[in-house]
Short mmCIF file of C-alpha atoms in Angstrom, two decimals:
data_model
loop_
_atom_site.label_atom_id
_atom_site.label_comp_id
_atom_site.label_asym_id
_atom_site.label_seq_id
_atom_site.Cartn_x
_atom_site.Cartn_y
_atom_site.Cartn_z
CA MET A 1 -6.34 -36.30 6.89
CA ARG A 2 -8.66 -36.78 3.97
CA THR A 3 -7.64 -34.45 1.17
CA PRO A 4 -4.26 -33.21 -0.09
CA THR A 5 -3.32 -29.74 1.04
CA PRO A 6 -0.52 -27.48 -0.18
CA ASN A 7 2.78 -27.48 1.70
CA SER A 8 3.09 -23.72 1.59
CA PRO A 9 1.99 -21.66 4.60
CA HIS A 10 -1.69 -20.77 4.83
CA ILE A 11 -2.51 -17.10 5.27
CA HIS A 12 -5.85 -16.21 6.74
CA GLY A 13 -7.39 -12.86 7.58
CA ARG A 14 -8.96 -12.79 11.03
CA TRP A 15 -10.25 -9.22 11.04
CA ARG A 16 -11.72 -6.80 8.52
CA GLN A 17 -10.29 -3.34 7.93
CA LEU A 18 -12.04 -0.97 10.33
CA GLY A 19 -12.36 2.54 9.01
CA SER A 20 -14.96 4.30 11.11
CA ALA A 21 -14.55 6.49 14.14
CA ALA A 22 -15.56 3.44 16.20
CA ALA A 23 -12.52 1.47 15.03
CA ALA A 24 -10.90 1.26 18.43
CA THR A 25 -13.97 -0.06 20.19
CA ALA A 26 -14.91 -2.49 17.42
CA ALA A 27 -11.45 -3.99 17.10
CA LEU A 28 -11.14 -4.51 20.82
CA LEU A 29 -14.53 -6.22 20.85
CA VAL A 30 -13.66 -8.50 17.94
CA ALA A 31 -10.40 -9.40 19.64
CA GLY A 32 -12.35 -10.50 22.67
CA PHE A 33 -11.66 -7.68 25.08
CA GLY A 34 -15.19 -7.23 26.38
CA THR A 35 -17.99 -4.71 26.13
CA ALA A 36 -17.95 -1.31 24.51
CA ALA A 37 -17.59 0.23 27.96
CA HIS A 38 -14.47 -1.82 28.57
CA ALA A 39 -13.10 -0.88 25.16
CA ASP A 40 -13.73 2.82 25.82
CA ALA A 41 -12.05 2.48 29.18
CA ALA A 42 -9.05 0.86 27.55
CA ALA A 43 -8.84 3.69 25.04
CA ALA A 44 -9.06 6.29 27.79
CA THR A 45 -6.40 4.54 29.82
CA ALA A 46 -4.04 4.34 26.87
CA THR A 47 -4.49 8.03 26.11
CA ALA A 48 -4.11 9.07 29.72
CA THR A 49 -0.82 7.21 30.08
CA HIS A 50 0.57 8.63 26.81
CA LYS A 51 1.02 5.16 25.36
CA VAL A 52 -0.19 4.08 21.96
CA SER A 53 -3.89 4.94 21.69
CA ALA A 54 -6.62 2.33 21.40
CA LYS A 55 -7.34 3.69 17.92
CA ALA A 56 -3.77 2.96 16.86
CA ILE A 57 -4.02 -0.49 18.40
CA ALA A 58 -7.26 -1.07 16.50
CA ALA A 59 -5.66 -0.02 13.23
CA GLN A 60 -2.79 -2.44 13.79
CA VAL A 61 -5.10 -5.30 14.74
CA ALA A 62 -7.31 -4.63 11.73
CA LYS A 63 -4.34 -5.30 9.47
CA ALA A 64 -3.23 -8.37 11.34
CA HIS A 65 -3.34 -11.79 9.76
CA VAL A 66 -2.50 -15.10 11.32
CA GLN A 67 -0.20 -17.12 9.14
CA TYR A 68 0.43 -20.78 9.88
CA GLU A 69 1.50 -24.06 8.38
CA LYS A 70 1.00 -27.72 8.97
CA ALA A 71 3.70 -29.21 11.14
CA GLY A 72 6.13 -31.37 9.21
CA CYS A 73 4.23 -34.44 10.40
CA GLY A 74 0.93 -33.21 8.96
CA ALA A 75 1.20 -34.24 5.29
CA THR A 76 -1.69 -36.32 3.96
CA PRO A 77 -0.77 -39.91 4.86
CA LYS A 78 -1.00 -42.99 2.70
CA ALA A 79 -3.41 -45.76 3.63
CA GLY A 80 -2.56 -47.40 6.92
CA PHE A 81 -0.68 -44.38 8.24
CA ALA A 82 -1.57 -41.28 10.25
CA ALA A 83 -0.57 -37.63 10.23
CA CYS A 84 -0.34 -35.30 13.20
CA ASN A 85 -3.00 -32.63 13.75
CA ALA A 86 -0.66 -29.76 14.63
CA LEU A 87 -0.57 -26.29 13.05
CA ARG A 88 2.32 -23.90 13.76
CA VAL A 89 1.83 -20.14 13.62
CA THR A 90 4.54 -18.51 11.49
CA GLY A 91 3.32 -14.93 11.25
CA GLY A 92 0.72 -12.42 12.35
CA THR A 93 -0.76 -11.51 15.70
CA THR A 94 -2.32 -14.11 17.98
CA ALA A 95 -5.19 -13.55 20.41
CA PHE A 96 -2.74 -13.77 23.30
CA MET A 97 -0.54 -11.05 21.79
CA GLU A 98 -3.54 -8.80 21.16
CA ARG A 99 -4.71 -9.16 24.73
CA GLN A 100 -1.28 -8.31 26.11
CA ALA A 101 -1.05 -5.26 23.86
CA ALA A 102 -4.49 -4.02 24.88
CA LEU A 103 -3.70 -4.41 28.57
CA ARG A 104 -0.49 -2.42 28.16
CA GLY A 105 -1.85 0.12 25.71
CA VAL A 106 0.80 -0.64 23.11
CA THR A 107 0.83 -1.73 19.48
CA PRO A 108 0.61 -5.52 19.12
CA LYS A 109 3.74 -7.28 17.97
CA THR A 110 3.71 -9.89 15.25
CA VAL A 111 5.13 -13.37 14.98
CA LYS A 112 8.03 -13.46 12.54
CA PRO A 113 8.29 -16.56 10.34
CA ASN A 114 11.17 -18.89 11.16
CA ALA A 115 12.49 -16.57 13.86
CA ALA A 116 12.68 -17.46 17.54
CA SER A 117 10.49 -15.43 19.85
CA ASP A 118 12.11 -14.36 23.10
CA SER A 119 8.89 -15.02 25.01
CA PRO A 120 5.62 -16.90 24.50
CA THR A 121 3.13 -15.74 21.87
CA GLY A 122 0.28 -18.09 22.79
CA TYR A 123 -1.84 -19.01 25.78
CA GLY A 124 0.01 -20.46 28.77
CA PRO A 125 -0.92 -22.47 31.89
CA SER A 126 -2.85 -19.73 33.69
CA ASP A 127 -4.94 -19.08 30.58
CA ILE A 128 -5.82 -22.73 30.02
CA GLN A 129 -6.61 -23.32 33.67
CA SER A 130 -8.74 -20.18 33.88
CA ALA A 131 -10.63 -20.89 30.66
CA TYR A 132 -11.68 -24.36 31.76
CA GLY A 133 -12.28 -23.87 35.48
CA LEU A 134 -9.17 -25.84 36.44
CA THR A 135 -7.09 -23.39 38.47
CA ASP A 136 -7.71 -24.96 41.88
CA ALA A 137 -7.57 -28.53 40.58
CA ALA A 138 -4.30 -27.90 38.73
CA ALA A 139 -2.73 -26.65 41.94
CA SER A 140 -3.80 -29.59 44.10
CA ASN A 141 -4.58 -32.62 41.87
CA GLY A 142 -2.60 -34.88 39.58
CA SER A 143 0.19 -36.13 41.82
CA GLY A 144 0.90 -39.79 41.11
CA GLU A 145 -1.10 -39.78 37.86
CA THR A 146 0.65 -40.39 34.54
CA VAL A 147 -0.46 -38.88 31.25
CA ALA A 148 1.00 -40.71 28.26
CA ILE A 149 1.68 -39.01 24.95
CA VAL A 150 1.82 -41.26 21.88
CA ASP A 151 3.56 -39.91 18.79
CA ALA A 152 5.81 -41.16 16.00
CA TYR A 153 9.60 -40.85 15.77
CA ASP A 154 12.00 -39.33 18.26
CA ASP A 155 12.33 -35.80 19.59
CA PRO A 156 15.94 -35.69 20.86
CA ASN A 157 15.30 -32.39 22.68
CA ALA A 158 12.00 -33.36 24.29
CA GLU A 159 13.17 -33.31 27.90
CA ALA A 160 15.31 -30.19 27.55
CA ASP A 161 12.53 -28.27 25.79
CA LEU A 162 10.02 -29.38 28.40
CA ALA A 163 12.36 -28.04 31.08
CA THR A 164 12.53 -24.65 29.35
CA TYR A 165 8.75 -24.42 29.12
CA ARG A 166 8.16 -25.39 32.72
CA SER A 167 10.89 -23.11 34.03
CA TYR A 168 9.50 -20.10 32.19
CA TYR A 169 6.04 -20.60 33.70
CA GLY A 170 7.31 -21.43 37.17
CA LEU A 171 6.18 -25.06 37.10
CA SER A 172 7.99 -27.75 39.09
CA ASP A 173 10.76 -29.74 37.42
CA CYS A 174 9.63 -32.75 35.41
CA THR A 175 12.71 -34.80 34.57
CA THR A 176 13.93 -38.33 34.11
CA ASP A 177 16.03 -37.96 37.26
CA ASN A 178 13.10 -37.08 39.54
CA GLY A 179 10.81 -39.68 37.95
CA CYS A 180 8.30 -37.20 36.55
CA PHE A 181 9.30 -37.64 32.88
CA LYS A 182 10.04 -40.79 30.92
CA LYS A 183 10.64 -41.30 27.21
CA VAL A 184 10.47 -44.77 25.64
CA SER A 185 10.06 -46.46 22.29
CA GLN A 186 7.00 -48.50 21.37
CA THR A 187 8.75 -51.53 22.88
CA GLY A 188 9.42 -49.74 26.16
CA SER A 189 13.13 -49.22 25.57
CA THR A 190 14.71 -46.04 26.94
CA THR A 191 17.85 -46.46 24.84
CA SER A 192 16.78 -47.92 21.49
CA LEU A 193 14.63 -45.06 20.25
CA PRO A 194 13.18 -44.35 16.79
CA SER A 195 14.92 -42.10 14.28
CA ALA A 196 14.52 -38.38 14.92
CA ASP A 197 12.02 -36.29 12.97
CA SER A 198 11.69 -32.50 13.12
CA GLY A 199 7.99 -32.36 12.30
CA TRP A 200 6.98 -34.92 14.89
CA ALA A 201 9.32 -33.22 17.39
CA GLY A 202 7.16 -30.10 17.17
CA GLU A 203 4.07 -32.22 17.77
CA GLU A 204 5.69 -33.86 20.78
CA SER A 205 6.66 -30.51 22.28
CA LEU A 206 3.09 -29.31 21.81
CA ASP A 207 1.71 -32.37 23.59
CA LEU A 208 4.17 -32.24 26.48
CA ASP A 209 3.63 -28.53 27.06
CA VAL A 210 -0.17 -28.77 27.00
CA VAL A 211 -0.07 -31.58 29.59
CA SER A 212 2.26 -29.44 31.73
CA ALA A 213 -0.03 -26.44 31.42
CA THR A 214 -3.19 -28.35 32.30
CA CYS A 215 -1.92 -30.81 34.91
CA PRO A 216 1.39 -29.47 36.28
CA ASN A 217 1.60 -32.16 38.97
CA CYS A 218 1.12 -35.08 36.58
CA ASN A 219 3.92 -37.40 35.52
CA ILE A 220 4.45 -37.55 31.75
CA LEU A 221 5.26 -40.64 29.68
CA LEU A 222 6.29 -40.06 26.06
CA VAL A 223 5.97 -43.19 23.91
CA GLU A 224 7.54 -42.86 20.48
CA ALA A 225 6.41 -45.22 17.70
CA LYS A 226 9.03 -46.22 15.14
CA SER A 227 6.81 -44.90 12.33
CA ALA A 228 3.45 -43.25 11.83
CA SER A 229 1.75 -46.47 10.72
CA ASP A 230 -1.53 -47.31 12.41
CA ALA A 231 0.01 -50.55 13.68
CA ASN A 232 3.07 -48.92 15.22
CA LEU A 233 1.12 -46.08 16.80
CA GLY A 234 -1.38 -48.60 18.17
CA THR A 235 1.47 -50.68 19.56
CA ALA A 236 2.74 -47.54 21.30
CA VAL A 237 -0.71 -47.05 22.88
CA ASN A 238 -0.56 -50.60 24.23
CA GLU A 239 2.91 -49.94 25.63
CA ALA A 240 1.72 -46.78 27.37
CA VAL A 241 -1.03 -48.74 29.10
CA LYS A 242 1.37 -51.59 29.91
CA LEU A 243 3.64 -49.06 31.64
CA GLY A 244 0.78 -47.92 33.86
CA ALA A 245 -0.64 -44.82 32.21
CA LYS A 246 -4.35 -44.33 32.90
CA PHE A 247 -4.57 -41.38 30.52
CA VAL A 248 -3.32 -41.59 26.92
CA SER A 249 -3.43 -38.82 24.30
CA ASN A 250 -3.24 -39.42 20.54
CA SER A 251 -2.83 -36.25 18.47
CA TYR A 252 -2.92 -37.92 15.07
CA GLY A 253 -5.37 -39.36 12.60
CA GLY A 254 -5.89 -40.84 9.17
CA SER A 255 -8.66 -41.94 6.86
CA GLU A 256 -11.14 -44.51 8.10
CA SER A 257 -10.90 -48.06 6.77
CA SER A 258 -12.57 -51.43 7.19
CA SER A 259 -9.62 -52.39 9.44
CA ASP A 260 -10.66 -49.91 12.12
CA THR A 261 -12.86 -52.29 14.07
CA SER A 262 -9.96 -54.72 14.42
CA TYR A 263 -7.67 -51.85 15.44
CA ASP A 264 -10.25 -50.97 18.09
CA THR A 265 -9.87 -54.27 19.89
CA SER A 266 -6.13 -54.61 19.21
CA TYR A 267 -5.02 -51.15 20.32
CA TYR A 268 -7.66 -48.86 21.81
CA LYS A 269 -9.91 -51.09 23.90
CA HIS A 270 -8.49 -50.57 27.39
CA ALA A 271 -11.03 -50.58 30.20
CA GLY A 272 -10.12 -48.25 33.04
CA VAL A 273 -8.00 -46.01 30.80
CA ALA A 274 -9.04 -42.61 29.43
CA ILE A 275 -7.80 -42.48 25.82
CA THR A 276 -8.27 -39.28 23.82
CA ALA A 277 -7.86 -38.69 20.08
CA SER A 278 -7.85 -35.57 17.91
CA ALA A 279 -10.90 -35.10 15.70
CA GLY A 280 -8.81 -33.67 12.84
CA ASP A 281 -7.99 -30.29 11.29
CA GLU A 282 -9.67 -30.38 7.87
CA GLY A 283 -13.28 -29.69 8.70
CA TYR A 284 -16.12 -32.17 8.38
CA GLY A 285 -15.15 -35.81 7.82
CA ALA A 286 -14.43 -38.71 10.17
CA GLU A 287 -10.86 -39.67 11.09
CA TYR A 288 -9.47 -42.67 12.91
CA PRO A 289 -8.71 -43.28 15.80
CA ALA A 290 -11.14 -40.50 16.79
CA ALA A 291 -13.87 -42.72 15.33
CA SER A 292 -13.08 -45.52 17.76
CA ARG A 293 -15.86 -46.08 20.26
CA TYR A 294 -13.22 -46.70 22.93
CA VAL A 295 -11.68 -43.20 22.80
CA THR A 296 -12.85 -39.72 23.67
CA ALA A 297 -12.96 -37.87 20.36
CA VAL A 298 -11.85 -34.26 20.89
CA GLY A 299 -12.93 -31.39 18.64
CA GLY A 300 -11.58 -27.85 18.55
CA THR A 301 -12.70 -24.32 19.37
CA ALA A 302 -11.58 -20.73 19.02
CA LEU A 303 -11.01 -19.41 22.56
CA LYS A 304 -11.11 -15.68 23.36
CA THR A 305 -11.31 -13.58 26.48
CA SER A 306 -14.67 -12.02 27.29
CA SER A 307 -16.36 -9.73 29.79
CA ASN A 308 -18.88 -12.47 30.66
CA SER A 309 -18.89 -14.20 34.03
CA ARG A 310 -16.67 -17.00 32.76
CA GLY A 311 -14.14 -14.54 31.36
CA TRP A 312 -13.88 -16.49 28.10
CA THR A 313 -15.98 -17.33 25.08
CA GLU A 314 -15.70 -20.13 22.50
CA SER A 315 -16.99 -20.95 19.05
CA VAL A 316 -16.36 -23.74 16.58
CA TRP A 317 -12.87 -23.47 15.09
CA LYS A 318 -13.10 -22.91 11.36
CA THR A 319 -10.57 -20.97 9.32
CA SER A 320 -11.73 -21.97 5.84
CA SER A 321 -13.76 -24.64 4.08
CA THR A 322 -10.85 -27.08 4.42
CA GLU A 323 -9.36 -25.94 7.73
CA GLY A 324 -11.15 -26.33 11.01
CA THR A 325 -12.04 -28.89 13.61
CA GLY A 326 -13.00 -32.32 12.41
CA SER A 327 -16.34 -34.00 13.05
CA GLY A 328 -18.20 -36.81 11.37
CA CYS A 329 -20.35 -39.90 11.31
CA SER A 330 -18.17 -43.01 11.12
CA SER A 331 -18.57 -45.39 8.23
CA TYR A 332 -17.33 -48.41 10.16
CA ASP A 333 -17.34 -48.08 13.96
CA ALA A 334 -20.49 -49.08 15.80
CA LYS A 335 -22.31 -46.50 17.87
CA PRO A 336 -21.64 -46.92 21.60
CA THR A 337 -24.71 -47.35 23.77
CA TRP A 338 -24.07 -44.09 25.61
CA GLN A 339 -24.15 -41.98 22.43
CA THR A 340 -27.74 -41.22 21.48
CA ASP A 341 -27.77 -38.56 18.75
CA ALA A 342 -30.49 -39.50 16.30
CA SER A 343 -29.13 -39.06 12.78
CA CYS A 344 -25.85 -40.98 12.82
CA SER A 345 -26.36 -44.74 13.10
CA LYS A 346 -22.68 -45.35 13.85
CA ARG A 347 -20.04 -43.60 15.98
CA MET A 348 -20.35 -39.81 15.91
CA ILE A 349 -17.36 -37.45 16.31
CA ALA A 350 -16.76 -35.50 18.58
CA ASP A 351 -17.52 -36.08 22.27
CA VAL A 352 -16.05 -32.90 23.78
CA SER A 353 -13.73 -30.13 22.64
CA ALA A 354 -11.14 -27.54 23.68
CA VAL A 355 -9.02 -24.78 22.16
CA ALA A 356 -7.55 -25.59 18.73
CA ASP A 357 -7.72 -22.46 16.52
CA PRO A 358 -4.11 -21.42 15.72
CA ALA A 359 -5.16 -17.76 15.97
CA THR A 360 -6.08 -18.44 19.61
CA GLY A 361 -3.39 -21.06 20.05
CA VAL A 362 -1.18 -22.26 22.87
CA SER A 363 2.42 -21.49 23.67
CA VAL A 364 5.02 -24.20 22.91
CA TYR A 365 8.79 -24.38 23.26
CA ASP A 366 10.54 -26.48 20.60
CA SER A 367 14.19 -26.33 19.59
CA TYR A 368 14.71 -29.35 17.33
CA GLY A 369 15.11 -29.15 13.56
CA SER A 370 13.48 -26.90 11.00
CA ASP A 371 10.31 -26.43 13.07
CA GLY A 372 12.32 -25.86 16.24
CA THR A 373 12.52 -22.08 16.44
CA GLY A 374 12.17 -21.62 20.20
CA TRP A 375 8.87 -20.18 21.39
CA ASN A 376 6.02 -20.98 19.01
CA THR A 377 2.25 -20.81 18.99
CA TYR A 378 0.49 -24.01 17.94
CA GLY A 379 -3.09 -24.90 17.20
CA GLY A 380 -4.97 -27.79 15.68
CA THR A 381 -6.79 -30.56 17.52
CA SER A 382 -3.34 -31.80 18.49
CA ALA A 383 -3.68 -29.15 21.22
CA SER A 384 -7.15 -30.16 22.38
CA SER A 385 -6.48 -33.90 22.74
CA PRO A 386 -3.71 -33.71 25.38
CA LEU A 387 -5.65 -30.98 27.16
CA ILE A 388 -8.67 -33.25 27.62
CA ALA A 389 -6.47 -36.23 28.59
CA SER A 390 -4.99 -34.01 31.30
CA VAL A 391 -8.43 -32.99 32.55
CA TYR A 392 -9.24 -36.68 32.97
CA ALA A 393 -5.98 -37.01 34.94
CA LEU A 394 -6.93 -34.13 37.23
CA ALA A 395 -10.24 -35.90 37.87
CA GLY A 396 -8.48 -39.12 38.95
CA ALA A 397 -8.18 -42.70 37.77
CA PRO A 398 -11.26 -44.08 35.95
CA GLY A 399 -13.23 -47.04 37.22
CA SER A 400 -11.41 -50.26 36.36
CA SER A 401 -14.16 -51.52 34.05
CA ASP A 402 -15.12 -48.14 32.58
CA TYR A 403 -14.58 -46.65 29.14
CA PRO A 404 -14.30 -42.97 30.14
CA ALA A 405 -15.47 -41.65 26.77
CA GLU A 406 -18.97 -42.00 28.21
CA TYR A 407 -18.29 -39.82 31.28
CA PRO A 408 -19.11 -36.46 29.61
CA TYR A 409 -22.44 -37.86 28.43
CA ALA A 410 -23.53 -38.34 32.04
CA ALA A 411 -22.96 -34.60 32.57
CA ALA A 412 -24.55 -33.54 29.27
CA GLY A 413 -26.48 -30.31 29.48
CA THR A 414 -25.13 -29.35 32.91
CA SER A 415 -22.83 -26.57 34.09
CA ALA A 416 -19.97 -29.09 34.12
CA LEU A 417 -19.54 -28.39 30.39
CA ASN A 418 -19.40 -25.10 28.49
CA ASP A 419 -21.92 -25.56 25.70
CA VAL A 420 -20.50 -24.14 22.45
CA THR A 421 -23.41 -22.83 20.40
CA SER A 422 -21.89 -20.77 17.58
CA GLY A 423 -19.89 -21.53 14.46
CA ASN A 424 -19.55 -24.43 12.05
CA ASN A 425 -16.88 -26.51 10.31
CA GLY A 426 -18.72 -26.87 7.02
CA THR A 427 -22.18 -27.41 5.56
CA CYS A 428 -23.97 -30.71 6.11
CA SER A 429 -27.40 -31.96 5.14
CA THR A 430 -27.77 -32.95 8.80
CA SER A 431 -27.12 -29.64 10.47
CA TYR A 432 -25.67 -30.76 13.80
CA PHE A 433 -22.98 -32.82 12.03
CA CYS A 434 -21.29 -29.51 11.12
CA THR A 435 -22.96 -26.67 13.01
CA ALA A 436 -22.88 -25.83 16.69
CA LYS A 437 -26.16 -25.69 18.55
CA SER A 438 -27.49 -25.86 22.06
CA GLY A 439 -26.73 -29.35 23.34
CA TYR A 440 -24.83 -31.96 21.35
CA ASP A 441 -23.22 -31.20 18.00
CA GLY A 442 -20.48 -32.83 15.95
CA PRO A 443 -17.78 -30.15 15.95
CA THR A 444 -17.72 -29.59 19.72
CA GLY A 445 -19.58 -32.57 21.18
CA TRP A 446 -21.19 -31.67 24.49
CA GLY A 447 -18.82 -28.72 24.91
CA THR A 448 -15.63 -27.86 26.77
CA PRO A 449 -14.61 -28.56 30.39
CA GLU A 450 -15.83 -26.41 33.24
CA GLY A 451 -13.99 -28.10 36.05
CA LEU A 452 -13.72 -31.86 36.52
CA THR A 453 -17.24 -33.17 37.06
CA ALA A 454 -17.85 -34.22 33.45
CA PHE A 455 -14.65 -36.28 33.43
CA THR A 456 -15.23 -38.26 36.59
CA GLY A 457 -16.89 -41.67 36.69
#
């Protein structure tokens, strides 16, 4: 988090007003519903069944805006502290809602600020698994693996909210009683937990639900730091590893400092453990711990359905000049030997990426405090970090002496990664620092998962 941002909700237009006779087709295409032929077919179907016409749907979508706000844990932190990278949708029509409306031939609904939704308004497990080629792996892999989530402060409703999410989507129970779920403090205590915090509770629900969606058979360890200081969060990472987690997600970040290299060795240097970190939500500019050479830095994309063979398409997530996936060339961390881009002499962010745009965000159930309104849609690179940690878990335990951040580089340029080639998160004198291209680029790294091969040693 590098620059102050207002606390009021951000309102962003995602579609232009469409006024021509081709409005129905164009709006469906922009929303990601496929070719003109598919759009025409959808319009014909809607008319034939006497539901709302595709033209009416297009008119509604054209007026739609996605409104969102930083989670309560996302305020710009002071030196030595981190903020979460979570963005909560409070109004408008998400990509998931548009797709459901188009399939049913009805007018899209809208998210109502500060009001509980009676059902999800974002992408769920089947969407995430389909988008990243994980459907078969999610059904059969992950048993016995533990994904750890590191956040600050306590979410008193974490286990209950996780149960609601998993029940809705038909996932197996993940509870303290059956050994699937465990919540501890940074010292490992199950009883002496940090003070509760509504903003961080939303972040924790996001993380837990994304792990559940991506790796339903994985165990989940939630480690709660007593504050959002770099030292306490780092101590929580160490505790997660001490408790046996081979996969650790960190959905937070702060400004780089000269202390980062010492934090690297104190907190994030764990051979044989896949540690992921969010690249940030404020466009170009390096954050820590994403800048650590010992973590997989995870950028963010906008994810939409498509008529292509994959069924999905992605571009760099950018909402405005100050809101979009992070990327950057570190000022302090040395470049790892496996990273070979030419124009950054130190550590470059990111390595890989996954969905993060709030307009194409993921479904989350959270019931605690002012952010806890039931079903929500969340975005930000707080969504992409636990997703990638869970892909590592599906792929199996890393080699005992490996630093798994290098795994995707061995698969660079292959079909094991979806190369993201459109969009940018700003303007940089070195183009690939900010702009997607074929091959490696800062905002999306080598791309997004297509199965497990790129995350296996």
